[in-house]
Short mmCIF file of C-alpha atoms in Angstrom, two decimals:
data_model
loop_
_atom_site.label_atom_id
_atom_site.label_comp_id
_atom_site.label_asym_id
_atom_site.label_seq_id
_atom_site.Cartn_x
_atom_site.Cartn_y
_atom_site.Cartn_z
CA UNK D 1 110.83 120.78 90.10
CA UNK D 2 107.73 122.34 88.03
CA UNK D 3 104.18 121.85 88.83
CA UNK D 4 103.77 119.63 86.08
CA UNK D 5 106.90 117.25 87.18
CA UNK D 6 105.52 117.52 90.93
CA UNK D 7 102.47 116.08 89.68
CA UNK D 8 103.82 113.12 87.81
CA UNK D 9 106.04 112.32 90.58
CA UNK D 10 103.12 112.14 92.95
CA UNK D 11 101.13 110.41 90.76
CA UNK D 12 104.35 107.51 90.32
CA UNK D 13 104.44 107.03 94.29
CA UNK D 14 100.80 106.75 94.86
CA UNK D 15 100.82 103.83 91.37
CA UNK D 16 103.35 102.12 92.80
CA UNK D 17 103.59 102.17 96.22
CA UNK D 18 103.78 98.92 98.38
CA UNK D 19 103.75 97.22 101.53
CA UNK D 20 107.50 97.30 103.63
CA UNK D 21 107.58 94.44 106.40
CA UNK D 22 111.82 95.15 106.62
CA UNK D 23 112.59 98.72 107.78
CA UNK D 24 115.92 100.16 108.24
CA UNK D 25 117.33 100.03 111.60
CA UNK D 26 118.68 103.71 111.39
CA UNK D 27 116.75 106.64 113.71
CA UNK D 28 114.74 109.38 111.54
CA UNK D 29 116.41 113.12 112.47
CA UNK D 30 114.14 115.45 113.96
CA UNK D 31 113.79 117.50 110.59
CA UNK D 32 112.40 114.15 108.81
CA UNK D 33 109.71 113.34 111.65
CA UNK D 34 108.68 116.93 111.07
CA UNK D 35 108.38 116.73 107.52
CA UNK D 36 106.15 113.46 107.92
CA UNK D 37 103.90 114.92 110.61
CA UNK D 38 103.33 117.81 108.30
CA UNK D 39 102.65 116.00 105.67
CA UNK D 40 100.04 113.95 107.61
CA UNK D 41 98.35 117.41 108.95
CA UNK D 42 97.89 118.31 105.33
CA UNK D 43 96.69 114.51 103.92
CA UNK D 44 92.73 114.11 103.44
CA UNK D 45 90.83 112.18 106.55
CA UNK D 46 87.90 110.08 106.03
CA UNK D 47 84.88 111.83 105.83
CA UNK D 48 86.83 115.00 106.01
CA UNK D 49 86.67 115.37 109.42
CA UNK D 50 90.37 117.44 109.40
CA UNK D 51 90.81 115.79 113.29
CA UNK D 52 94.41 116.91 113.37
CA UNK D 53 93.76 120.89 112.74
#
C-alpha cells in the first residue's frame, strides 16, 4: 500500500469508527496482542507525556 493509500485508509478508520458493546468470543494470537501494544507505544498521550517509553 503507498503512502498516499496508507493515509486515506487511516483517515477512513478514525471518520468512522464506533463504539462495539458485542465482541467476538475467539482469543487474540500472541502476534495480534503484539501488534496492538505496539501500536499503543507509538499512539500520542495527553499532554505528551510518552508514559509508556
Amino acid at each position: 500500500m503507498d503512502e498516499k493509500n496508507q493515509d486515506n485508509h487511516t483517515l477512513d478508520l478514525i471518520k468512522n469508527r464506533r463504539t462495539i458493546r458485542a465482541y467476538d468470543p475467539r482469543s487474540l494470537t500472541q502476534e495480534e496482542v503484539d501488534t496492538i501494544i505496539q501500536g499503543a507505544m507509538r499512539a500520542p498521550t495527553a499532554g505528551n507525556l510518552m508514559m509508556y517509553s
